[in-house]
Amino acid sequence: MTEQWEHTDAKLAEQWTRIRALLRAEVGDAAFNSWLKPLTLGEILGTRLRIAVPTRFMRDWIEQNYGTKLTEFWKEENPNISQVEVIVEPQRTNVQAPLEGLRGQGDLRTTLVSSRTSNEIEGGVNEESIKDETENVQALLDKRFIFKNFIVGRTNELAHAAARRAAESDQVQFNPLFLFGSVGLGKTHLMHAIAWHITERDPKRRVLYMSAEKFMYQFIRALRFRTTMDFKEQFRSVDVLMIDDIQFICGKESTQEEFFHTFNALVDQNRQIVVSADKSPSDLDGMEERLRSRLGCGLVADIHPTDYELRLSILQDKADHLGAELPDKVLEFLAHKITSNVRELEGALNRIVAQSTLVGRPISLETTQEVLRDLLRANDRRVTIEEIQKKVAEHFNIRLVDMHSARRARAVARPRQVAMYLSKQLTARSLPEIGRKFGGRDHTTVMHAVKKVEELRSTDNSFHEDVELLKRMLEI
Ligand code: ADP
Ligand code: MG
């Protein structure tokens, strides 16, 4: 009897080894190491085979995600088996830190050895748990980043409205909320505002806000300290998960894999997810396709570059907050000149106010220009002749090639003159240089165009407005 059992055991073990190899091939190394590797073979009861896992959470996950596969593979290997039962048996199983999953994945391994956080990982310092972070999320939020301080304009109204909706409603209306826009335009501000709002309204809701970078480090640390199960469970127990700057995990496969599972588990439980990035989901190169499509399937709201009106409102609001007296002319000048992003705009304002307080001189346009000389130079928009030609052609609805062509019909000649005029006004190019860019025309032709446009601007109001509009569009 015993002999027969040993024989059966050995056979089962052999079959199990083959099945594990099949599973690994099927789901990939990372998922295998996270989920399937800790499984151990249990006993066989009639036609039922038992597989043991260390936690209930894992059992549910395995059943839900890999149950069918497991049964299918077993049935093929062993016709006596008709059912696979996943049971929880903590002491039996040997939970391993799946560091093997990192093999061949340069990103994580390099981070482990080279990044400053490697000390953190090695030394085990800074051992705050994710649990503390959800209980204490407010401590991690910037006090200034609340809805009240967020100025809404045309360029960010959608993102703002979506953020408010996510913060105010009790039901999940879109999942995830994906906010994107380039740096310094208020993504983090909006995310903090959501977290503030939710936790203030209902302190019991567990909100976890984290940069994608930190998510990755926490994940690596969990691998290192063999606490991946805790990691998974803690992430999966939050009501709202907010991950900032998700583009950070582009190209980082294991972290993406982990995030993907977290994401799905939370969506399944109808928990809100908010994600930000510097690009739209479809533009996130190095992001796995399935994750990209998940990220894009809720509400995607972009924050466009600021426009003049928004910049001016932000400046007015911030100047009020600082209690600083700034002449309108200075605010308008800044709103006009510092177009890159809100962070720089704020920085510029702070510098001017600080300087004026320090030297005890009132703020004027001159002092502003002096204090911000370097910043202004960097923000100088260098619009190119090509951009001008393109914009003007679009505006007058002519073909771009007609900017260079010899056609003299008024319908193309006039827009071409406008483009030459704007090139003279908005770039530092000389007349001959401009002429060359317009199909090798002579500098006198450019001169003539400039004169003609000036003349028309003073006599034809709608023409004047057209040119003004173009100029403003090009200067933004
Ligand atoms: P991002 O995360 O998109 O890089 P942040 O949210 O960090 O940008 O914003 C940069 C700075 O600009 C912050 O100080 C933020 O408060 C401020 N800011 C951005 N947009 C606005 C806005 N619409 N109103 C007020 N402040 C803003
Ligand atoms: Mg940010």
Short mmCIF file of C-alpha atoms and ligand atoms in Angstrom, two decimals:
data_model
loop_
_atom_site.label_atom_id
_atom_site.label_comp_id
_atom_site.label_asym_id
_atom_site.label_seq_id
_atom_site.Cartn_x
_atom_site.Cartn_y
_atom_site.Cartn_z
CA MET A 1 0.00 0.00 0.00
CA THR A 2 2.65 2.47 1.07
CA GLU A 3 4.73 1.47 -1.86
CA GLN A 4 1.88 2.15 -4.19
CA TRP A 5 1.38 5.51 -2.59
CA GLU A 6 4.97 6.41 -2.97
CA HIS A 7 4.76 5.42 -6.55
CA THR A 8 1.64 7.52 -7.08
CA ASP A 9 3.25 10.40 -5.22
CA ALA A 10 6.29 10.30 -7.39
CA LYS A 11 4.17 10.17 -10.49
CA LEU A 12 2.05 13.06 -9.35
CA ALA A 13 5.14 15.07 -8.52
CA GLU A 14 6.46 14.41 -11.97
CA GLN A 15 3.19 15.47 -13.55
CA TRP A 16 3.12 18.54 -11.34
CA THR A 17 6.59 19.52 -12.55
CA ARG A 18 5.43 19.30 -16.16
CA ILE A 19 2.30 21.29 -15.40
CA ARG A 20 4.30 23.97 -13.66
CA ALA A 21 6.49 24.29 -16.72
CA LEU A 22 3.40 24.56 -18.90
CA LEU A 23 1.92 27.20 -16.65
CA ARG A 24 5.12 29.19 -16.61
CA ALA A 25 5.20 29.14 -20.38
CA GLU A 26 1.57 30.13 -20.53
CA VAL A 27 1.51 33.06 -18.10
CA GLY A 28 5.09 34.28 -18.27
CA ASP A 29 7.80 34.38 -15.64
CA ALA A 30 6.59 37.34 -13.68
CA ALA A 31 3.05 36.11 -13.13
CA PHE A 32 4.26 32.62 -12.50
CA ASN A 33 6.68 33.74 -9.84
CA SER A 34 4.13 35.99 -8.16
CA TRP A 35 1.22 33.63 -8.19
CA LEU A 36 1.86 30.08 -9.21
CA LYS A 37 5.25 29.33 -7.82
CA PRO A 38 4.08 29.25 -4.19
CA LEU A 39 1.52 26.55 -4.98
CA THR A 40 2.25 23.12 -3.54
CA LEU A 41 0.90 19.78 -4.41
CA GLY A 42 -1.58 18.34 -1.93
CA GLU A 43 -3.19 14.94 -1.73
CA ILE A 44 -5.53 13.25 -4.12
CA LEU A 45 -9.02 12.30 -2.92
CA GLY A 46 -10.79 10.10 -5.38
CA THR A 47 -10.75 12.14 -8.54
CA ARG A 48 -10.13 15.40 -6.73
CA LEU A 49 -6.66 16.78 -6.51
CA ARG A 50 -5.74 19.33 -3.87
CA ILE A 51 -3.35 22.19 -4.41
CA ALA A 52 -2.32 24.28 -1.41
CA VAL A 53 -1.73 28.04 -1.24
CA PRO A 54 -0.59 30.15 1.72
CA THR A 55 -3.45 32.69 2.00
CA ARG A 56 -7.14 32.97 1.32
CA PHE A 57 -6.58 35.95 -0.83
CA MET A 58 -4.27 33.94 -3.00
CA ARG A 59 -6.70 31.07 -3.20
CA ASP A 60 -9.40 33.40 -4.54
CA TRP A 61 -7.03 34.93 -6.97
CA ILE A 62 -5.75 31.60 -8.25
CA GLU A 63 -9.24 30.19 -8.57
CA GLN A 64 -10.45 33.22 -10.39
CA ASN A 65 -7.53 33.66 -12.73
CA TYR A 66 -5.86 30.32 -13.12
CA GLY A 67 -8.46 27.79 -11.97
CA THR A 68 -9.58 26.71 -15.41
CA LYS A 69 -6.05 26.40 -16.70
CA LEU A 70 -4.95 24.35 -13.71
CA THR A 71 -7.82 21.90 -14.09
CA GLU A 72 -7.37 21.65 -17.81
CA PHE A 73 -3.65 20.86 -17.55
CA TRP A 74 -4.22 18.30 -14.83
CA LYS A 75 -6.93 16.52 -16.74
CA GLU A 76 -4.63 16.22 -19.70
CA GLU A 77 -1.76 14.91 -17.63
CA ASN A 78 -3.79 12.59 -15.51
CA PRO A 79 -7.14 11.23 -16.72
CA ASN A 80 -8.00 10.09 -13.16
CA ILE A 81 -8.32 13.67 -12.07
CA SER A 82 -11.55 15.47 -12.79
CA GLN A 83 -11.34 18.36 -10.38
CA VAL A 84 -8.65 20.56 -8.86
CA GLU A 85 -9.36 22.07 -5.49
CA VAL A 86 -7.33 25.01 -4.21
CA ILE A 87 -7.01 24.99 -0.44
CA VAL A 88 -5.39 27.29 2.10
CA GLU A 89 -2.62 25.75 4.10
CA PRO A 90 -0.25 28.38 5.42
CA GLN A 91 2.25 26.18 7.27
CA ARG A 92 2.71 23.72 4.46
CA THR A 93 3.50 26.09 1.74
CA ASN A 94 6.70 27.80 1.30
CA VAL A 95 6.22 31.36 0.22
CA GLN A 96 9.18 32.44 -1.74
CA ALA A 97 10.29 35.82 -2.72
CA PRO A 98 10.04 35.59 -6.45
CA LEU A 99 13.25 37.41 -7.18
CA GLU A 100 13.79 35.09 -10.11
CA GLY A 101 11.09 37.07 -11.80
CA LEU A 102 13.55 39.85 -12.13
CA ARG A 103 16.03 37.86 -14.10
CA GLY A 104 16.48 39.23 -17.54
CA GLN A 105 14.61 42.36 -16.63
CA GLY A 106 17.24 44.98 -16.66
CA ASP A 107 15.09 47.71 -15.27
CA LEU A 108 14.45 46.22 -11.88
CA ARG A 109 17.86 44.71 -11.41
CA THR A 110 19.63 47.92 -12.19
CA THR A 111 17.37 49.76 -9.87
CA LEU A 112 18.21 47.33 -7.15
CA VAL A 113 21.90 47.81 -7.41
CA SER A 114 22.29 51.34 -8.56
CA SER A 115 19.51 53.47 -7.26
CA ARG A 116 19.70 55.41 -4.06
CA THR A 117 16.82 53.35 -2.79
CA SER A 118 19.01 50.31 -2.83
CA ASN A 119 20.20 51.39 0.60
CA GLU A 120 16.68 51.60 1.68
CA ILE A 121 16.05 48.14 0.37
CA GLU A 122 19.24 46.60 1.71
CA GLY A 123 19.16 48.24 5.08
CA GLY A 124 15.47 47.88 5.60
CA VAL A 125 15.20 51.45 6.81
CA ASN A 126 12.17 53.52 6.15
CA GLU A 127 9.97 50.56 6.71
CA GLU A 128 6.67 52.38 6.74
CA SER A 129 3.96 50.12 5.49
CA ILE A 130 1.36 50.86 2.92
CA LYS A 131 -1.19 50.50 5.67
CA ASP A 132 0.27 53.49 7.48
CA GLU A 133 0.10 55.41 4.29
CA THR A 134 -3.58 54.85 3.79
CA GLU A 135 -4.31 55.72 7.38
CA ASN A 136 -2.18 58.74 7.08
CA VAL A 137 -2.67 59.81 3.54
CA GLN A 138 -3.24 63.43 4.50
CA ALA A 139 0.25 63.65 5.93
CA LEU A 140 1.57 62.95 2.45
CA LEU A 141 -0.56 65.53 0.70
CA ASP A 142 0.38 69.08 -0.06
CA LYS A 143 -1.87 71.42 1.92
CA ARG A 144 -2.04 73.89 -0.92
CA PHE A 145 -3.23 71.37 -3.46
CA ILE A 146 -6.95 71.60 -2.82
CA PHE A 147 -9.79 72.31 -5.20
CA LYS A 148 -10.27 75.80 -3.84
CA ASN A 149 -6.80 76.78 -5.00
CA PHE A 150 -7.15 75.29 -8.44
CA ILE A 151 -8.00 77.89 -11.04
CA VAL A 152 -10.18 76.60 -13.79
CA GLY A 153 -9.88 77.76 -17.37
CA ARG A 154 -10.66 76.52 -20.82
CA THR A 155 -7.57 74.34 -20.94
CA ASN A 156 -8.16 72.37 -17.77
CA GLU A 157 -11.91 72.45 -17.25
CA LEU A 158 -12.52 68.88 -18.31
CA ALA A 159 -9.81 67.47 -16.07
CA HIS A 160 -11.06 69.60 -13.21
CA ALA A 161 -14.69 68.56 -13.65
CA ALA A 162 -13.71 64.90 -13.86
CA ALA A 163 -11.57 65.17 -10.74
CA ARG A 164 -14.40 66.81 -8.84
CA ARG A 165 -16.82 64.17 -9.95
CA ALA A 166 -14.48 61.40 -8.81
CA ALA A 167 -13.99 63.14 -5.48
CA GLU A 168 -17.61 63.94 -4.79
CA SER A 169 -19.58 60.95 -5.90
CA ASP A 170 -20.05 57.85 -3.81
CA GLN A 171 -20.32 55.63 -6.81
CA VAL A 172 -17.57 54.89 -9.23
CA GLN A 173 -18.61 56.48 -12.48
CA PHE A 174 -15.56 55.92 -14.55
CA ASN A 175 -12.63 53.69 -13.89
CA PRO A 176 -9.92 54.66 -14.06
CA LEU A 177 -9.89 58.41 -14.18
CA PHE A 178 -6.85 59.08 -16.31
CA LEU A 179 -5.45 62.61 -16.16
CA PHE A 180 -2.73 63.56 -18.55
CA GLY A 181 -0.82 66.62 -19.58
CA SER A 182 2.74 67.83 -19.71
CA VAL A 183 4.76 68.80 -16.70
CA GLY A 184 3.67 71.56 -14.34
CA LEU A 185 0.09 71.83 -15.50
CA GLY A 186 -1.66 70.66 -12.35
CA LYS A 187 -1.98 66.87 -12.48
CA THR A 188 -0.56 66.30 -9.02
CA HIS A 189 -2.53 69.25 -7.71
CA LEU A 190 -5.78 67.68 -8.90
CA MET A 191 -4.90 64.27 -7.52
CA HIS A 192 -4.11 65.67 -4.09
CA ALA A 193 -7.32 67.66 -4.26
CA ILE A 194 -9.29 64.47 -4.86
CA ALA A 195 -7.58 62.74 -1.94
CA TRP A 196 -8.18 65.71 0.37
CA HIS A 197 -11.79 65.89 -0.56
CA ILE A 198 -12.53 62.21 -0.13
CA THR A 199 -10.72 61.81 3.18
CA GLU A 200 -12.22 64.94 4.63
CA ARG A 201 -15.71 63.90 3.72
CA ASP A 202 -15.31 60.36 4.94
CA PRO A 203 -12.19 59.65 6.99
CA LYS A 204 -12.96 55.95 6.92
CA ARG A 205 -12.37 55.62 3.22
CA ARG A 206 -8.95 54.25 2.58
CA VAL A 207 -7.20 56.38 0.03
CA LEU A 208 -3.76 55.51 -1.19
CA TYR A 209 -1.85 58.11 -3.16
CA MET A 210 1.54 57.22 -4.50
CA SER A 211 3.86 58.04 -7.37
CA ALA A 212 4.41 55.22 -9.82
CA GLU A 213 8.07 55.41 -8.88
CA LYS A 214 7.25 54.68 -5.28
CA PHE A 215 4.91 51.91 -6.30
CA MET A 216 7.81 50.30 -8.06
CA TYR A 217 10.18 50.66 -5.13
CA GLN A 218 7.62 49.28 -2.73
CA PHE A 219 7.13 46.35 -5.04
CA ILE A 220 10.84 45.68 -5.31
CA ARG A 221 11.18 45.94 -1.58
CA ALA A 222 8.34 43.50 -1.10
CA LEU A 223 10.16 41.08 -3.36
CA ARG A 224 13.36 41.61 -1.50
CA PHE A 225 11.83 41.12 1.93
CA ARG A 226 9.59 38.33 0.80
CA THR A 227 6.46 40.22 1.64
CA THR A 228 4.79 40.22 -1.75
CA MET A 229 1.62 38.75 -0.30
CA ASP A 230 1.28 41.60 2.18
CA PHE A 231 2.07 44.03 -0.57
CA LYS A 232 -0.64 42.63 -2.78
CA GLU A 233 -3.18 42.42 -0.04
CA GLN A 234 -2.58 45.92 1.20
CA PHE A 235 -2.90 47.43 -2.22
CA ARG A 236 -5.99 45.49 -2.93
CA SER A 237 -7.71 46.60 0.24
CA VAL A 238 -7.91 50.31 -0.52
CA ASP A 239 -11.05 52.16 -1.57
CA VAL A 240 -9.28 54.63 -3.79
CA LEU A 241 -5.93 54.06 -5.43
CA MET A 242 -4.14 57.01 -6.97
CA ILE A 243 -0.95 56.53 -8.92
CA ASP A 244 0.83 59.65 -10.10
CA ASP A 245 3.12 59.78 -13.14
CA ILE A 246 2.42 56.27 -14.35
CA GLN A 247 4.75 56.87 -17.31
CA PHE A 248 7.54 56.03 -14.87
CA ILE A 249 6.83 52.32 -15.17
CA CYS A 250 7.01 52.33 -18.97
CA GLY A 251 9.47 49.64 -19.98
CA LYS A 252 9.40 48.12 -16.50
CA GLU A 253 7.72 44.86 -17.13
CA SER A 254 7.46 43.26 -13.71
CA THR A 255 6.09 46.38 -12.14
CA GLN A 256 3.57 46.74 -14.94
CA GLU A 257 2.52 43.18 -14.46
CA GLU A 258 2.02 43.75 -10.77
CA PHE A 259 0.18 46.99 -11.35
CA PHE A 260 -2.02 45.31 -13.91
CA HIS A 261 -3.14 42.71 -11.37
CA THR A 262 -3.70 45.31 -8.69
CA PHE A 263 -5.65 47.39 -11.16
CA ASN A 264 -7.90 44.52 -12.19
CA ALA A 265 -8.50 43.37 -8.65
CA LEU A 266 -9.61 46.86 -7.65
CA VAL A 267 -11.77 47.44 -10.69
CA ASP A 268 -13.47 44.11 -10.02
CA GLN A 269 -14.33 45.30 -6.56
CA ASN A 270 -15.58 48.57 -7.95
CA ARG A 271 -12.92 50.66 -6.24
CA GLN A 272 -11.92 53.98 -7.74
CA ILE A 273 -8.59 54.28 -9.49
CA VAL A 274 -7.05 57.58 -10.52
CA VAL A 275 -3.95 57.66 -12.64
CA SER A 276 -1.91 60.50 -14.07
CA ALA A 277 0.65 60.57 -16.84
CA ASP A 278 2.43 62.97 -19.11
CA LYS A 279 0.88 61.33 -22.16
CA SER A 280 -2.38 59.75 -23.19
CA PRO A 281 -2.69 56.00 -22.63
CA SER A 282 -2.21 55.26 -26.30
CA ASP A 283 0.99 57.31 -26.42
CA LEU A 284 2.64 55.55 -23.49
CA ASP A 285 5.45 53.78 -25.26
CA GLY A 286 6.88 50.85 -23.39
CA MET A 287 3.59 50.15 -21.69
CA GLU A 288 2.13 46.74 -22.25
CA GLU A 289 -0.77 46.78 -24.64
CA ARG A 290 -3.27 45.23 -22.24
CA LEU A 291 -2.41 47.78 -19.57
CA ARG A 292 -2.63 50.63 -22.03
CA SER A 293 -6.07 49.57 -23.09
CA ARG A 294 -7.22 49.21 -19.48
CA LEU A 295 -5.89 52.65 -18.64
CA GLY A 296 -7.83 54.15 -21.49
CA CYS A 297 -11.14 52.52 -20.80
CA GLY A 298 -12.43 54.86 -18.11
CA LEU A 299 -12.42 58.61 -18.51
CA VAL A 300 -9.35 60.09 -20.14
CA ALA A 301 -9.08 63.83 -19.48
CA ASP A 302 -6.21 65.92 -20.70
CA ILE A 303 -4.87 69.18 -19.40
CA HIS A 304 -3.80 71.39 -22.26
CA PRO A 305 -1.05 73.97 -22.06
CA THR A 306 -2.29 77.10 -20.33
CA ASP A 307 -3.66 80.04 -22.26
CA TYR A 308 -3.13 83.69 -21.48
CA GLU A 309 -6.40 84.12 -19.56
CA LEU A 310 -5.73 81.17 -17.29
CA ARG A 311 -2.19 82.31 -16.61
CA LEU A 312 -3.43 85.74 -15.66
CA SER A 313 -6.12 84.35 -13.33
CA ILE A 314 -3.62 82.05 -11.66
CA LEU A 315 -1.20 84.93 -11.14
CA GLN A 316 -3.90 87.13 -9.66
CA ASP A 317 -4.98 84.39 -7.30
CA LYS A 318 -1.45 83.55 -6.19
CA ALA A 319 -0.52 87.20 -5.75
CA ASP A 320 -3.59 87.59 -3.50
CA HIS A 321 -2.51 84.60 -1.48
CA LEU A 322 0.94 86.04 -1.05
CA GLY A 323 -0.62 89.33 -0.05
CA ALA A 324 1.59 91.03 -2.60
CA GLU A 325 0.81 94.21 -4.46
CA LEU A 326 1.68 93.81 -8.10
CA PRO A 327 0.78 96.29 -10.79
CA ASP A 328 -1.58 94.83 -13.41
CA LYS A 329 1.05 95.56 -16.01
CA VAL A 330 3.47 93.21 -14.31
CA LEU A 331 0.92 90.41 -14.04
CA GLU A 332 0.00 90.82 -17.69
CA PHE A 333 3.63 90.84 -18.67
CA LEU A 334 4.28 87.61 -16.79
CA ALA A 335 1.17 85.93 -18.16
CA HIS A 336 2.31 86.88 -21.60
CA LYS A 337 5.93 85.86 -21.23
CA ILE A 338 6.03 82.79 -18.99
CA THR A 339 4.12 80.34 -21.08
CA SER A 340 5.89 77.08 -20.29
CA ASN A 341 3.87 75.88 -17.30
CA VAL A 342 2.21 76.88 -14.06
CA ARG A 343 5.10 75.78 -11.92
CA GLU A 344 7.43 78.23 -13.62
CA LEU A 345 4.82 80.91 -13.50
CA GLU A 346 4.50 80.44 -9.74
CA GLY A 347 8.27 80.36 -9.41
CA ALA A 348 8.57 83.63 -11.27
CA LEU A 349 5.98 85.30 -9.08
CA ASN A 350 7.62 84.07 -5.90
CA ARG A 351 10.97 85.36 -7.04
CA ILE A 352 9.68 88.81 -7.79
CA VAL A 353 7.83 89.06 -4.51
CA ALA A 354 10.80 87.76 -2.54
CA GLN A 355 13.18 90.16 -4.22
CA SER A 356 10.95 93.11 -3.61
CA THR A 357 10.53 92.24 0.07
CA LEU A 358 14.25 91.71 0.50
CA VAL A 359 15.41 94.95 -1.06
CA GLY A 360 12.34 96.86 0.04
CA ARG A 361 11.54 98.21 -3.41
CA PRO A 362 8.10 98.17 -4.99
CA ILE A 363 7.56 95.81 -7.88
CA SER A 364 7.67 97.38 -11.32
CA LEU A 365 7.94 96.16 -14.86
CA GLU A 366 11.62 97.09 -14.90
CA THR A 367 12.52 95.22 -11.72
CA THR A 368 10.52 92.26 -12.96
CA GLN A 369 12.47 92.12 -16.20
CA GLU A 370 15.70 92.42 -14.31
CA VAL A 371 14.95 89.76 -11.73
CA LEU A 372 13.66 87.30 -14.28
CA ARG A 373 16.16 87.86 -17.04
CA ASP A 374 17.26 84.23 -17.27
CA LEU A 375 13.76 82.83 -17.03
CA LEU A 376 12.43 85.19 -19.66
CA ARG A 377 15.14 84.24 -22.05
CA ALA A 378 14.33 80.55 -21.61
CA ASN A 379 10.68 81.22 -22.20
CA ASP A 380 11.26 83.27 -25.30
CA ARG A 381 9.22 81.46 -27.81
CA ARG A 382 11.26 80.96 -30.89
CA VAL A 383 8.63 80.48 -33.48
CA THR A 384 10.02 79.27 -36.79
CA ILE A 385 9.21 80.38 -40.33
CA GLU A 386 7.98 76.85 -41.03
CA GLU A 387 5.49 77.07 -38.18
CA ILE A 388 4.29 80.42 -39.42
CA GLN A 389 3.83 79.12 -42.94
CA LYS A 390 1.91 76.15 -41.66
CA LYS A 391 -0.40 78.14 -39.41
CA VAL A 392 -1.08 80.77 -42.04
CA ALA A 393 -1.77 78.18 -44.74
CA GLU A 394 -4.18 76.43 -42.41
CA HIS A 395 -5.87 79.66 -41.48
CA PHE A 396 -6.47 80.75 -45.06
CA ASN A 397 -7.11 77.25 -46.17
CA ILE A 398 -4.42 77.06 -48.83
CA ARG A 399 -1.86 74.36 -49.46
CA LEU A 400 1.45 74.59 -47.67
CA VAL A 401 3.34 74.20 -50.96
CA ASP A 402 1.82 77.48 -52.12
CA MET A 403 3.99 79.26 -49.58
CA HIS A 404 6.90 78.37 -51.85
CA SER A 405 5.18 78.26 -55.21
CA ALA A 406 5.33 80.91 -57.92
CA ARG A 407 1.56 81.25 -58.14
CA ARG A 408 0.44 84.83 -58.03
CA ALA A 409 -3.31 84.41 -57.67
CA ARG A 410 -4.56 86.71 -54.91
CA ALA A 411 -5.99 83.77 -52.97
CA VAL A 412 -2.49 82.42 -52.39
CA ALA A 413 -0.37 85.55 -52.79
CA ARG A 414 -2.05 87.41 -49.93
CA PRO A 415 -1.65 84.63 -47.33
CA ARG A 416 1.95 84.26 -48.48
CA GLN A 417 2.51 87.96 -47.83
CA VAL A 418 0.96 87.63 -44.39
CA ALA A 419 3.32 84.76 -43.62
CA MET A 420 6.31 86.84 -44.75
CA TYR A 421 5.13 89.74 -42.64
CA LEU A 422 4.74 87.54 -39.57
CA SER A 423 8.14 85.99 -40.18
CA LYS A 424 9.65 89.44 -40.09
CA GLN A 425 7.71 90.35 -36.95
CA LEU A 426 8.11 87.19 -34.94
CA THR A 427 11.53 85.84 -35.85
CA ALA A 428 14.99 87.34 -35.93
CA ARG A 429 15.50 86.36 -39.57
CA SER A 430 16.73 88.88 -42.11
CA LEU A 431 14.75 89.78 -45.24
CA PRO A 432 16.96 87.70 -47.57
CA GLU A 433 16.70 84.73 -45.22
CA ILE A 434 12.94 85.01 -45.19
CA GLY A 435 12.87 85.32 -48.98
CA ARG A 436 14.86 82.11 -49.31
CA LYS A 437 12.34 80.24 -47.17
CA PHE A 438 9.52 81.34 -49.46
CA GLY A 439 10.60 79.54 -52.58
CA GLY A 440 13.83 81.53 -53.02
CA ARG A 441 12.24 84.95 -53.40
CA ASP A 442 14.19 88.18 -53.41
CA HIS A 443 14.45 90.29 -50.25
CA THR A 444 12.64 93.14 -52.02
CA THR A 445 9.62 90.87 -52.41
CA VAL A 446 9.61 90.34 -48.66
CA MET A 447 9.95 94.05 -48.06
CA HIS A 448 7.05 94.69 -50.36
CA ALA A 449 4.94 92.07 -48.54
CA VAL A 450 5.66 93.67 -45.17
CA LYS A 451 4.64 97.11 -46.47
CA LYS A 452 1.53 95.76 -48.12
CA VAL A 453 0.36 93.97 -44.99
CA GLU A 454 0.99 97.03 -42.83
CA GLU A 455 -1.02 99.12 -45.23
CA LEU A 456 -3.93 96.66 -45.31
CA ARG A 457 -3.95 96.38 -41.55
CA SER A 458 -4.60 100.08 -41.24
CA THR A 459 -7.39 100.16 -43.78
CA ASP A 460 -9.15 96.80 -43.55
CA ASN A 461 -10.36 95.96 -40.09
CA SER A 462 -11.26 92.33 -40.66
CA PHE A 463 -7.88 91.75 -42.26
CA HIS A 464 -6.27 93.42 -39.28
CA GLU A 465 -8.11 91.08 -36.94
CA ASP A 466 -7.10 88.05 -38.96
CA VAL A 467 -3.45 88.99 -38.67
CA GLU A 468 -3.75 89.77 -34.97
CA LEU A 469 -5.35 86.41 -34.34
CA LEU A 470 -2.63 84.59 -36.20
CA LYS A 471 0.00 86.51 -34.37
CA ARG A 472 -1.49 85.65 -31.03
CA MET A 473 -1.79 81.99 -31.94
CA LEU A 474 1.82 81.88 -32.96
CA GLU A 475 3.01 83.67 -29.86
CA ILE A 476 1.36 81.29 -27.41
P1 ADP B 1 2.11 68.34 -12.68
O1 ADP B 1 1.82 67.32 -11.65
O2 ADP B 1 1.14 68.34 -13.81
O3 ADP B 1 3.51 68.33 -13.16
P2 ADP B 1 1.57 70.13 -10.49
O4 ADP B 1 0.23 69.66 -10.11
O5 ADP B 1 2.71 69.75 -9.63
O6 ADP B 1 1.89 69.76 -12.00
O7 ADP B 1 1.49 71.72 -10.62
C1 ADP B 1 2.65 72.56 -10.58
C2 ADP B 1 2.34 73.78 -9.76
O8 ADP B 1 1.41 74.58 -10.45
C3 ADP B 1 1.71 73.46 -8.42
O9 ADP B 1 2.22 74.32 -7.46
C4 ADP B 1 0.24 73.70 -8.63
O10 ADP B 1 -0.40 74.13 -7.45
C5 ADP B 1 0.25 74.80 -9.65
N1 ADP B 1 -0.92 74.74 -10.54
C6 ADP B 1 -1.06 74.02 -11.67
N2 ADP B 1 -2.24 74.25 -12.24
C7 ADP B 1 -2.88 75.14 -11.47
C8 ADP B 1 -4.17 75.78 -11.53
N3 ADP B 1 -5.02 75.54 -12.52
N4 ADP B 1 -4.48 76.64 -10.55
C9 ADP B 1 -3.63 76.89 -9.56
N5 ADP B 1 -2.41 76.34 -9.44
C10 ADP B 1 -2.03 75.46 -10.38
MG MG B 2 3.08 65.83 -10.88
#
